[in-house]
Short mmCIF file of C-alpha atoms and ligand atoms in Angstrom, two decimals:
data_model
loop_
_atom_site.label_atom_id
_atom_site.label_comp_id
_atom_site.label_asym_id
_atom_site.label_seq_id
_atom_site.Cartn_x
_atom_site.Cartn_y
_atom_site.Cartn_z
CA UNK A 1 84.63 161.38 142.19
CA UNK A 2 83.26 164.28 140.10
CA UNK A 3 79.52 165.58 140.30
CA UNK A 4 77.49 164.29 137.41
CA UNK A 5 77.40 166.38 134.36
CA UNK A 6 74.37 167.70 132.93
CA UNK A 7 74.02 168.34 129.17
CA UNK A 8 77.72 168.17 128.40
CA UNK A 9 78.66 164.96 126.57
CA UNK A 10 82.17 166.16 126.69
CA UNK A 11 83.58 163.16 128.43
CA UNK A 12 82.61 160.53 130.88
CA UNK A 13 83.21 161.71 134.34
CA UNK A 14 86.00 159.28 134.91
CA UNK A 15 88.05 160.00 131.75
CA UNK A 16 91.44 161.34 132.99
CA UNK A 17 92.34 164.84 132.48
CA UNK A 18 95.70 163.70 131.33
CA UNK A 19 94.16 161.99 128.38
CA UNK A 20 93.09 165.48 127.27
CA UNK A 21 89.60 165.44 128.50
CA UNK A 22 87.81 167.99 130.67
CA UNK A 23 84.33 167.43 131.74
CA UNK A 24 82.84 170.87 130.23
CA UNK A 25 82.34 171.18 126.53
CA UNK A 26 83.40 174.77 126.91
CA UNK A 27 86.88 173.98 127.77
CA UNK A 28 89.13 174.08 124.76
CA UNK A 29 91.46 171.25 124.05
CA UNK A 30 94.79 172.98 124.74
CA UNK A 31 97.52 171.88 122.48
CA UNK A 32 100.95 173.00 123.53
CA UNK A 33 104.06 174.01 121.61
CA UNK A 34 105.81 177.27 120.94
CA UNK A 35 107.07 178.25 117.31
CA UNK A 36 107.08 180.92 114.92
CA UNK A 37 104.68 181.54 111.94
CA UNK A 38 105.12 180.93 108.17
CA UNK A 39 102.91 181.17 105.10
CA UNK A 40 101.25 178.20 103.71
CA UNK A 41 100.92 177.45 100.16
CA UNK A 42 99.21 174.78 98.23
CA UNK A 43 102.71 173.34 97.19
CA UNK A 44 103.55 172.83 100.74
CA UNK A 45 100.97 170.31 101.13
CA UNK A 46 103.29 167.46 100.09
CA UNK A 47 106.40 168.84 101.43
CA UNK A 48 108.11 169.39 104.95
CA UNK A 49 107.85 173.06 105.95
CA UNK A 50 110.86 175.11 106.83
CA UNK A 51 108.97 177.32 109.36
CA UNK A 52 106.02 176.10 111.44
CA UNK A 53 102.79 177.63 111.66
CA UNK A 54 100.50 177.64 114.61
CA UNK A 55 97.33 175.57 115.03
CA UNK A 56 94.73 176.14 117.56
CA UNK A 57 91.96 173.40 117.96
CA UNK A 58 88.94 173.90 120.13
CA UNK A 59 87.13 170.56 120.73
CA UNK A 60 83.50 170.31 121.50
CA UNK A 61 81.65 166.96 122.36
CA UNK A 62 82.83 163.57 123.23
CA UNK A 63 85.95 161.64 123.30
CA UNK A 64 85.88 160.68 119.64
CA UNK A 65 86.15 164.43 118.88
CA UNK A 66 89.19 164.63 121.13
CA UNK A 67 90.79 161.86 119.30
CA UNK A 68 89.84 163.47 116.08
CA UNK A 69 91.49 166.72 116.98
CA UNK A 70 94.72 164.91 117.80
CA UNK A 71 94.56 163.22 114.39
CA UNK A 72 93.94 166.46 112.66
CA UNK A 73 97.06 167.95 114.43
CA UNK A 74 99.02 164.84 113.37
CA UNK A 75 97.83 165.35 109.78
CA UNK A 76 98.95 168.93 109.71
CA UNK A 77 102.38 168.37 111.61
CA UNK A 78 104.32 167.25 108.48
CA UNK A 79 102.93 170.46 106.69
CA UNK A 80 104.52 172.79 109.18
CA UNK A 81 101.69 173.32 111.77
CA UNK A 82 102.47 173.08 115.55
CA UNK A 83 99.91 173.36 118.19
CA UNK A 84 99.42 176.37 120.26
CA UNK A 85 97.29 176.74 123.46
CA UNK A 86 96.96 180.44 122.41
CA UNK A 87 94.21 181.48 120.07
CA UNK A 88 95.57 184.71 119.50
CA UNK A 89 98.88 183.27 117.97
CA UNK A 90 97.10 180.84 115.62
CA UNK A 91 97.42 180.87 111.93
CA UNK A 92 94.73 178.33 111.79
CA UNK A 93 91.85 177.86 114.24
CA UNK A 94 89.80 174.75 113.99
CA UNK A 95 86.54 174.27 115.74
CA UNK A 96 85.87 170.56 116.07
CA UNK A 97 82.15 170.68 116.69
CA UNK A 98 79.36 168.45 118.30
CA UNK A 99 75.85 168.14 117.05
CA UNK A 100 74.40 165.84 119.56
CA UNK A 101 72.37 168.64 121.31
CA UNK A 102 71.05 171.92 120.41
CA UNK A 103 73.04 173.79 122.91
CA UNK A 104 76.19 172.15 121.53
CA UNK A 105 75.82 173.52 118.08
CA UNK A 106 74.81 176.80 119.24
CA UNK A 107 78.05 177.28 120.94
CA UNK A 108 79.77 176.89 117.71
CA UNK A 109 77.95 179.68 116.13
CA UNK A 110 78.62 182.03 119.06
CA UNK A 111 82.41 181.14 118.82
CA UNK A 112 82.25 182.03 115.19
CA UNK A 113 80.97 185.26 115.99
CA UNK A 114 83.96 185.87 118.24
CA UNK A 115 86.31 184.81 115.30
CA UNK A 116 84.64 187.10 113.02
CA UNK A 117 85.25 189.89 115.37
CA UNK A 118 89.05 189.14 115.72
CA UNK A 119 89.35 189.03 111.90
CA UNK A 120 87.42 192.47 111.68
CA UNK A 121 89.89 193.83 114.27
CA UNK A 122 92.81 192.86 111.76
CA UNK A 123 93.96 189.66 112.93
CA UNK A 124 94.99 187.44 109.87
CA UNK A 125 94.08 183.74 110.29
CA UNK A 126 92.18 180.89 108.64
CA UNK A 127 89.14 179.38 110.40
CA UNK A 128 88.00 175.66 109.70
CA UNK A 129 84.79 174.02 111.04
CA UNK A 130 85.06 170.33 111.37
CA UNK A 131 83.03 167.61 113.22
CA UNK A 132 79.36 166.92 113.35
CA UNK A 133 78.00 170.46 113.10
CA UNK A 134 80.02 170.90 109.84
CA UNK A 135 78.77 167.51 108.59
CA UNK A 136 75.14 168.40 109.44
CA UNK A 137 75.03 172.03 108.35
CA UNK A 138 77.83 172.21 105.69
CA UNK A 139 77.07 175.17 103.39
CA UNK A 140 74.86 176.84 105.86
CA UNK A 141 77.84 177.49 108.19
CA UNK A 142 79.72 179.10 105.30
CA UNK A 143 76.54 181.11 104.50
CA UNK A 144 76.04 182.18 108.07
CA UNK A 145 79.62 183.09 108.92
CA UNK A 146 81.80 185.09 106.57
CA UNK A 147 84.81 184.31 109.00
CA UNK A 148 84.75 180.53 107.92
CA UNK A 149 87.32 179.57 105.26
CA UNK A 150 86.72 175.79 105.30
CA UNK A 151 84.03 173.47 106.45
CA UNK A 152 84.78 169.62 106.41
CA UNK A 153 82.98 166.53 107.98
CA UNK A 154 84.64 163.90 110.21
CA UNK A 155 85.40 161.56 107.22
CA UNK A 156 87.66 164.10 105.48
CA UNK A 157 90.31 164.87 108.20
CA UNK A 158 92.98 162.89 106.25
CA UNK A 159 92.45 165.43 103.31
CA UNK A 160 92.88 168.55 105.73
CA UNK A 161 96.15 169.51 104.28
CA UNK A 162 94.92 169.54 100.69
CA UNK A 163 91.52 171.42 101.76
CA UNK A 164 93.53 173.75 103.66
CA UNK A 165 95.71 174.55 100.67
CA UNK A 166 92.75 175.31 98.54
CA UNK A 167 91.26 177.54 101.26
CA UNK A 168 94.56 179.51 101.52
CA UNK A 169 94.43 179.98 97.60
CA UNK A 170 91.18 181.81 97.98
CA UNK A 171 88.41 178.98 97.52
CA UNK A 172 85.72 178.55 100.06
CA UNK A 173 85.85 174.92 100.77
CA UNK A 174 82.87 172.78 101.94
CA UNK A 175 83.60 169.13 102.17
CA UNK A 176 81.03 167.02 103.75
CA UNK A 177 81.04 163.90 101.37
CA UNK A 178 81.55 160.55 102.82
CA UNK A 179 84.63 159.55 100.59
CA UNK A 180 85.03 155.89 99.49
CA UNK A 181 88.64 155.58 100.87
CA UNK A 182 89.50 154.93 104.43
CA UNK A 183 90.67 158.08 106.23
CA UNK A 184 92.61 155.85 108.66
CA UNK A 185 94.82 154.53 105.80
CA UNK A 186 95.75 158.12 105.00
CA UNK A 187 96.20 159.72 108.39
CA UNK A 188 99.79 159.62 109.62
CA UNK A 189 100.78 158.32 112.93
CA UNK A 190 101.66 160.59 115.49
CA UNK A 191 105.29 161.03 116.31
CA UNK A 192 106.60 159.43 119.35
CA UNK A 193 107.48 162.75 121.16
CA UNK A 194 104.11 164.07 120.48
CA UNK A 195 102.34 160.84 121.81
CA UNK A 196 104.60 161.30 125.01
CA UNK A 197 103.47 165.04 125.37
CA UNK A 198 99.85 163.77 125.55
CA UNK A 199 100.28 161.64 128.45
CA UNK A 200 100.34 157.90 129.67
CA UNK A 201 96.75 157.19 128.58
CA UNK A 202 95.35 157.64 125.02
CA UNK A 203 92.27 157.23 123.03
CA UNK A 204 92.06 154.85 120.02
CA UNK A 205 89.08 154.94 117.68
CA UNK A 206 88.15 151.49 116.44
CA UNK A 207 84.62 152.00 115.19
CA UNK A 208 82.58 154.88 113.71
CA UNK A 209 79.13 155.51 112.85
CA UNK A 210 75.95 153.87 113.91
CA UNK A 211 73.04 151.78 112.21
CA UNK A 212 70.83 151.78 115.18
CA UNK A 213 68.75 155.00 114.56
CA UNK A 214 67.51 155.71 118.09
CA UNK A 215 64.72 158.31 117.61
CA UNK A 216 66.43 161.09 119.55
CA UNK A 217 69.93 160.75 117.95
CA UNK A 218 71.74 162.54 115.01
CA UNK A 219 74.86 160.17 115.13
CA UNK A 220 73.64 157.88 112.29
CA UNK A 221 73.14 161.07 109.98
CA UNK A 222 76.39 162.88 111.02
CA UNK A 223 78.79 160.16 111.39
CA UNK A 224 77.13 157.64 108.86
CA UNK A 225 76.89 153.96 108.83
CA UNK A 226 78.68 151.65 111.15
CA UNK A 227 82.31 150.90 110.14
CA UNK A 228 85.02 148.99 111.89
CA UNK A 229 88.82 149.49 111.44
CA UNK A 230 90.81 146.40 110.74
CA UNK A 231 92.42 144.47 113.43
CA UNK A 232 95.85 145.13 111.99
CA UNK A 233 95.19 148.74 111.67
CA UNK A 234 94.14 149.10 115.31
CA UNK A 235 97.16 146.89 116.54
CA UNK A 236 99.59 149.00 114.60
CA UNK A 237 98.32 152.10 116.18
CA UNK A 238 98.16 150.69 119.63
CA UNK A 239 101.85 149.36 119.30
CA UNK A 240 102.96 152.92 118.12
CA UNK A 241 101.22 154.34 121.21
CA UNK A 242 102.60 151.80 123.61
CA UNK A 243 106.03 152.15 122.24
CA UNK A 244 105.99 155.95 122.96
CA UNK A 245 104.98 155.11 126.63
CA UNK A 246 101.21 154.87 126.74
CA UNK A 247 100.09 152.30 129.45
CA UNK A 248 96.27 152.69 129.01
CA UNK A 249 94.05 152.73 125.89
CA UNK A 250 90.41 153.57 125.82
CA UNK A 251 89.12 152.13 122.65
CA UNK A 252 86.38 154.41 121.13
CA UNK A 253 83.30 154.25 118.94
CA UNK A 254 79.98 155.64 118.76
CA UNK A 255 78.88 152.03 119.25
CA UNK A 256 82.21 150.71 120.09
CA UNK A 257 80.89 147.21 121.09
CA UNK A 258 79.51 146.72 117.62
CA UNK A 259 83.09 146.45 116.46
CA UNK A 260 83.52 143.75 113.82
CA UNK A 261 86.95 144.61 112.19
CA UNK A 262 88.63 142.00 109.71
CA UNK A 263 91.71 140.40 110.88
CA UNK A 264 94.67 139.45 108.54
CA UNK A 265 92.72 136.35 107.35
CA UNK A 266 89.61 138.37 106.38
CA UNK A 267 87.72 136.94 109.45
CA UNK A 268 85.36 139.37 111.08
CA UNK A 269 86.61 139.82 114.96
CA UNK A 270 84.41 141.30 117.70
CA UNK A 271 85.45 143.65 120.41
CA UNK A 272 86.19 140.89 122.89
CA UNK A 273 88.75 139.35 120.63
CA UNK A 274 90.17 142.63 119.61
CA UNK A 275 90.88 143.32 123.19
CA UNK A 276 92.52 139.83 123.65
CA UNK A 277 94.95 140.81 120.78
CA UNK A 278 95.60 144.23 122.35
CA UNK A 279 96.24 142.61 125.78
CA UNK A 280 99.19 140.72 124.04
CA UNK A 281 101.00 144.04 123.85
CA UNK A 282 103.20 143.60 126.86
CA UNK A 283 103.68 147.11 128.09
CA UNK A 284 100.12 147.93 127.57
CA UNK A 285 98.75 147.74 131.22
CA UNK A 286 94.94 148.57 130.79
CA UNK A 287 92.24 148.63 128.15
CA UNK A 288 88.95 150.28 128.37
CA UNK A 289 86.22 150.98 125.64
CA UNK A 290 83.33 153.36 125.30
CA UNK A 291 80.45 153.96 124.35
CA UNK A 292 78.42 150.68 124.15
CA UNK A 293 74.98 149.75 123.25
CA UNK A 294 73.32 147.06 125.36
CA UNK A 295 72.11 144.90 122.51
CA UNK A 296 75.85 144.50 121.45
CA UNK A 297 77.04 143.04 124.84
CA UNK A 298 77.85 139.74 123.35
CA UNK A 299 78.75 136.51 125.17
CA UNK A 300 82.27 136.81 123.71
CA UNK A 301 82.62 140.41 125.20
CA UNK A 302 81.22 139.52 128.42
CA UNK A 303 83.60 136.36 128.70
CA UNK A 304 86.42 138.79 127.78
CA UNK A 305 85.62 140.73 131.02
CA UNK A 306 86.09 137.38 132.88
CA UNK A 307 89.39 136.36 131.17
CA UNK A 308 91.19 139.50 130.24
CA UNK A 309 92.81 140.98 133.21
CA UNK A 310 93.90 143.99 131.24
CA UNK A 311 90.18 145.09 130.70
CA UNK A 312 89.15 147.42 133.49
CA UNK A 313 86.23 146.49 135.69
CA UNK A 314 84.35 149.79 134.84
CA UNK A 315 81.62 149.71 132.02
CA UNK A 316 79.75 152.55 130.68
CA UNK A 317 76.48 151.12 129.15
CA UNK A 318 73.67 153.50 128.69
CA UNK A 319 70.15 152.52 129.17
CA UNK A 320 68.77 156.09 128.61
CA UNK A 321 65.35 155.40 130.31
CA UNK A 322 63.98 152.82 132.87
CA UNK A 323 60.64 152.71 131.15
CA UNK A 324 59.87 150.18 128.58
CA UNK A 325 57.26 152.53 126.73
CA UNK A 326 59.90 155.20 126.40
CA UNK A 327 62.71 152.71 125.43
CA UNK A 328 60.26 151.45 122.67
CA UNK A 329 59.49 155.12 121.52
CA UNK A 330 63.36 155.78 121.57
CA UNK A 331 63.65 152.68 119.36
CA UNK A 332 66.40 151.33 121.77
CA UNK A 333 65.77 147.78 120.69
CA UNK A 334 65.98 146.51 124.21
CA UNK A 335 63.65 146.45 127.29
CA UNK A 336 64.44 147.07 130.95
CA UNK A 337 64.26 143.45 131.54
CA UNK A 338 66.87 142.84 128.77
CA UNK A 339 69.15 145.36 130.41
CA UNK A 340 68.92 143.83 133.77
CA UNK A 341 69.82 140.42 132.42
CA UNK A 342 72.86 141.77 130.69
CA UNK A 343 74.06 143.52 133.86
CA UNK A 344 73.50 140.16 135.80
CA UNK A 345 75.55 138.24 133.11
CA UNK A 346 78.33 140.98 133.39
CA UNK A 347 78.33 140.80 137.24
CA UNK A 348 78.62 137.05 137.12
CA UNK A 349 81.62 137.37 134.82
CA UNK A 350 83.26 140.15 136.66
CA UNK A 351 81.82 140.59 140.38
CA UNK A 352 83.79 143.64 140.86
CA UNK A 353 82.54 145.51 137.83
CA UNK A 354 81.09 149.03 138.51
CA UNK A 355 78.68 150.67 136.00
CA UNK A 356 78.14 153.99 134.38
CA UNK A 357 75.38 155.13 132.03
CA UNK A 358 73.70 157.80 130.05
CA UNK A 359 70.07 158.98 130.94
CA UNK A 360 67.71 161.26 128.87
CA UNK A 361 64.88 162.89 130.79
CA UNK A 362 61.94 164.51 129.18
CA UNK A 363 61.70 162.31 125.88
CA UNK A 364 58.37 163.12 124.32
CA UNK A 365 55.58 161.37 126.11
CA UNK A 366 57.60 160.70 129.31
CA UNK A 367 55.09 160.77 132.24
CA UNK A 368 55.91 161.03 136.01
CA UNK A 369 55.48 157.26 136.17
CA UNK A 370 58.11 156.65 133.26
CA UNK A 371 60.43 159.07 135.21
CA UNK A 372 59.95 157.09 138.37
CA UNK A 373 60.96 153.93 136.50
CA UNK A 374 64.20 155.63 135.51
CA UNK A 375 64.85 156.58 138.97
CA UNK A 376 64.36 153.01 140.17
CA UNK A 377 66.74 151.40 137.60
CA UNK A 378 69.24 153.95 138.64
CA UNK A 379 68.99 152.92 142.31
CA UNK A 380 68.75 149.11 141.36
CA UNK A 381 71.94 149.27 139.14
CA UNK A 382 73.75 151.40 141.62
CA UNK A 383 75.61 153.27 139.06
CA UNK A 384 79.03 154.70 140.24
CA UNK A 385 78.60 157.56 137.77
CA UNK A 386 76.38 158.57 134.94
CA UNK A 387 75.73 161.22 132.34
CA UNK A 388 72.28 162.87 132.42
CA UNK A 389 70.80 164.96 129.76
CA UNK A 390 67.44 166.63 129.22
CA UNK A 391 66.04 165.54 125.68
CA UNK A 392 67.19 168.01 123.04
CA UNK A 393 65.03 168.25 119.91
CA UNK A 394 67.21 167.39 116.86
CA UNK A 395 65.63 168.27 113.60
CA UNK A 396 65.47 165.52 111.12
CA UNK A 397 65.21 162.78 113.82
CA UNK A 398 61.90 160.98 114.36
CA UNK A 399 61.80 162.52 118.00
CA UNK A 400 61.65 165.89 116.86
CA UNK A 401 58.13 165.36 115.06
CA UNK A 402 56.66 163.37 118.01
CA UNK A 403 53.51 164.83 119.96
CA UNK A 404 53.76 165.29 123.81
CA UNK A 405 57.05 167.10 123.81
CA UNK A 406 57.84 167.69 127.66
CA UNK A 407 57.76 171.17 128.88
CA UNK A 408 61.27 172.59 129.65
CA UNK A 409 60.31 173.22 133.48
CA UNK A 410 59.36 169.50 133.78
CA UNK A 411 62.65 168.48 132.17
CA UNK A 412 64.64 170.65 134.38
CA UNK A 413 62.93 169.38 137.59
CA UNK A 414 63.37 165.76 136.56
CA UNK A 415 67.04 166.31 135.72
CA UNK A 416 67.65 167.84 139.20
CA UNK A 417 66.08 164.85 140.94
CA UNK A 418 68.11 162.43 138.86
CA UNK A 419 71.49 164.36 139.27
CA UNK A 420 70.98 164.42 143.03
CA UNK A 421 70.35 160.64 142.98
CA UNK A 422 73.60 159.98 140.82
CA UNK A 423 75.55 162.46 143.03
CA UNK A 424 74.77 160.47 146.03
CA UNK A 425 75.63 157.08 144.48
CA UNK A 426 78.85 158.56 143.10
CA UNK A 427 79.89 159.63 146.71
CA UNK A 428 78.67 156.15 148.04
CA UNK A 429 80.80 154.47 145.56
CA UNK A 430 83.76 156.45 146.36
CA UNK A 431 83.41 155.52 150.02
CA UNK A 432 82.85 151.95 149.11
CA UNK A 433 86.43 151.46 147.97
CA UNK A 434 87.94 152.67 151.31
CA UNK A 435 89.69 149.74 152.76
CA UNK A 436 90.11 147.96 149.45
CA UNK A 437 93.54 147.46 147.67
CA UNK A 438 93.27 148.80 144.22
CA UNK A 439 95.79 148.89 141.35
CA UNK A 440 96.52 152.41 140.56
CA UNK A 441 98.26 153.57 137.37
CA UNK A 442 100.62 156.31 138.64
CA UNK A 443 100.30 159.07 136.06
CA UNK A 444 101.91 162.32 137.42
CA UNK A 445 103.48 164.14 140.38
CA UNK A 446 100.96 165.12 143.05
CA UNK A 447 100.21 168.59 144.22
CA UNK A 448 102.15 168.59 147.27
CA UNK A 449 105.92 167.48 147.43
CA UNK A 450 106.56 163.87 147.72
CA UNK A 451 103.12 163.08 146.43
CA UNK A 452 102.08 161.18 143.32
CA UNK A 453 98.78 160.98 141.55
CA UNK A 454 97.05 158.13 139.48
CA UNK A 455 93.86 156.54 138.52
CA UNK A 456 92.04 153.47 140.00
CA UNK A 457 90.54 150.77 137.81
CA UNK A 458 87.34 152.78 138.31
CA UNK A 459 89.08 155.90 136.92
CA UNK A 460 88.88 157.70 140.29
CA UNK A 461 91.75 160.17 140.83
CA UNK A 462 94.10 158.69 143.60
CA UNK A 463 96.44 160.72 145.64
CA UNK A 464 99.30 159.09 147.70
CA UNK A 465 102.97 159.52 148.92
CA UNK A 466 105.69 158.01 146.87
CA UNK A 467 108.69 158.64 144.63
CA UNK A 468 108.19 160.14 141.04
CA UNK A 469 109.97 157.36 139.53
CA UNK A 470 106.97 155.24 139.92
CA UNK A 471 105.11 157.32 137.21
CA UNK A 472 104.07 154.87 134.46
CA UNK A 473 103.88 151.89 136.85
CA UNK A 474 100.83 150.22 138.19
CA UNK A 475 101.04 149.95 142.05
CA UNK A 476 98.96 148.22 144.66
CA UNK A 477 97.48 151.04 146.92
CA UNK A 478 95.39 150.57 149.94
CA UNK A 479 92.55 153.14 149.72
CA UNK A 480 92.39 154.95 153.18
CA UNK A 481 89.93 158.00 152.55
CA UNK A 482 87.25 159.30 150.11
CA UNK A 483 86.70 162.95 149.12
CA UNK A 484 84.20 164.43 146.71
CA UNK A 485 86.55 164.31 143.68
CA UNK A 486 89.42 161.96 144.50
CA UNK A 487 90.39 159.19 146.92
CA UNK A 488 93.49 158.85 149.13
CA UNK A 489 95.81 155.84 149.33
CA UNK A 490 99.05 154.21 150.65
CA UNK A 491 101.14 152.11 148.41
CA UNK A 492 101.67 148.63 149.80
CA UNK A 493 103.86 145.67 148.94
CA UNK A 494 102.79 143.09 146.47
CA UNK A 495 102.64 140.54 149.08
CA UNK A 496 100.18 142.64 151.20
CA UNK A 497 98.25 143.16 147.80
CA UNK A 498 97.90 139.36 147.41
CA UNK A 499 96.71 138.85 150.78
CA UNK A 500 94.13 141.68 150.36
CA UNK A 501 92.84 140.08 147.16
CA UNK A 502 92.43 136.79 148.93
CA UNK A 503 90.22 138.53 151.43
CA UNK A 504 88.25 140.29 148.64
CA UNK A 505 87.66 137.24 146.88
CA UNK A 506 86.46 135.47 149.99
CA UNK A 507 83.94 138.53 150.60
CA UNK A 508 82.67 138.40 147.19
CA UNK A 509 82.12 134.52 147.30
CA UNK A 510 80.32 134.88 150.64
CA UNK A 511 77.83 137.60 149.11
N1 LIG B 601 75.81 154.79 121.27
C1 LIG B 601 75.59 155.12 122.65
C2 LIG B 601 74.15 154.44 123.18
O1 LIG B 601 73.43 153.95 122.35
O2 LIG B 601 74.02 154.31 124.27
C3 LIG B 601 75.46 156.53 122.93
C4 LIG B 601 76.35 157.51 122.11
S1 LIG B 601 75.49 159.17 122.00
C5 LIG B 601 76.66 159.91 120.80
C6 LIG B 601 75.93 159.86 123.48
C7 LIG B 601 74.68 160.16 124.40
O3 LIG B 601 74.12 161.42 124.11
C8 LIG B 601 73.53 159.14 124.37
O4 LIG B 601 73.71 158.06 125.15
C9 LIG B 601 72.48 160.00 124.87
O5 LIG B 601 72.21 159.96 126.14
C10 LIG B 601 72.91 161.46 124.60
N2 LIG B 601 71.99 161.95 123.57
C11 LIG B 601 71.93 161.74 122.36
N3 LIG B 601 70.95 162.48 121.52
C12 LIG B 601 70.45 163.15 122.49
C13 LIG B 601 69.36 164.22 122.35
N4 LIG B 601 68.81 164.37 121.36
N5 LIG B 601 69.09 164.73 123.53
C14 LIG B 601 69.67 164.41 124.70
N6 LIG B 601 70.71 163.70 124.88
C15 LIG B 601 71.15 163.01 123.68
FE1 LIG B 602 72.84 157.31 118.83
FE2 LIG B 602 73.95 155.43 120.22
FE3 LIG B 602 71.41 155.25 119.38
FE4 LIG B 602 73.55 154.98 117.68
S1 LIG B 602 72.94 153.63 119.34
S2 LIG B 602 71.57 156.15 117.39
S3 LIG B 602 74.83 156.44 118.68
S4 LIG B 602 72.22 156.59 120.91
#
């Protein structure tokens, strides 16, 4: 297992690197392909290009931004843009930004400084700023950085070819409206070979925006109101991904379990039922979803964890704080007791469920006693991993105007204590699976000859001996050792796996 991450809401620690995720915000999303550049003109927006241009996207923030970056690349592909991992080769550089914390947005401005320097040195390329900083700061970005040619918010990605064409013809484009049309209706599906190049696991955004207005959070302002994609749209995208070889889907949403998409008959469908429909796709082996709000853990969704064996027993369910006083000030709409009850119900439905979470330390007014309550809930729930953050003031949110802002030194101290506790629990969780037989999705060749690598249901990296022809399959693996960042196993037969499951079931029943 990896160390817990501080202040980087880049990805959950367990998101596989093969899905394009890295734990640090600072690492660019590397998009690979080699090709030679051509000029882009407005007329090209509707046509297929003769010669490709190169696109470099640097992704900051959460998994939703990783997904969005891929969709931007998909939108530009029919217009002659091919991804490059080399910024110096790019005809178009897009910074897909995150506004969740102050540091995340600061990084964008320092990167823009570097891009401006490259332009001054004579490099000729276009610069686009996308994502939540673009949405929140719009004109201000264009004003502060002369290097920027276009600024566009998360709801305008489908219009990227047209916006880019306007920018190429000399207009300084700033597009931060929330258009009435559904961007997903207009975004092209990725080509099968492109999907294959992205790996066996994929993200799929099913929900966007948030109506909850937690007092620390910018999401309702940058991503807008809660919306859900229709069931048919999600199924069509899922089928396309699975047809290209994807075996595991992670459904995404800022508040994914608030999903309420319409089905073909116009009926509102919850996330549990959506997962049931997805599970009918035969070659899809695994389904995950993130990020969830405790108040939206419905009976239907909890029952899905009992009945839908494709739903993985690993749930990211942030509580943020273990103190009711702070939860109230955060406008979280649930108490610690509510959260405990939800976890109990989930574990009753799925006894082998492991939990992950998000925590904010140093929210305004947080006392030592409140922080001690956070440490208690961390120990009590026994999180297998967690994301931990120092509270970051976000202008425009209610938290920014609250009295009793906590000094930075106190936040730092609390964060260190929390991280230490989480690191211990992560290590213990890694060790707790030794001796168990887990289903492992085999994803890639291993580092040593004869080795292969995959992911456990808990998203742990697993190494074992085995032939490469198993890549793409799910194998029963007896876990024999746990290291800091990965576990080691031995592939067993399905009969041995069945016997091991019986023993595990008896152990759980006896507990
Ligand atoms: N919707 C999810 C929920 O309600 O639990 C969380 C999604 S939010 C985009 C991701 C995480 O960023 C939050 O869970 C929170 O821990 C963290 N976060 C959001 N705003 C923050 C702030 N102002 N300072 C520090 N962390 C913040
Ligand atoms: Fe932000 Fe999540 Fe709260 Fe919505 S529910 S405001 S996304 S923390």
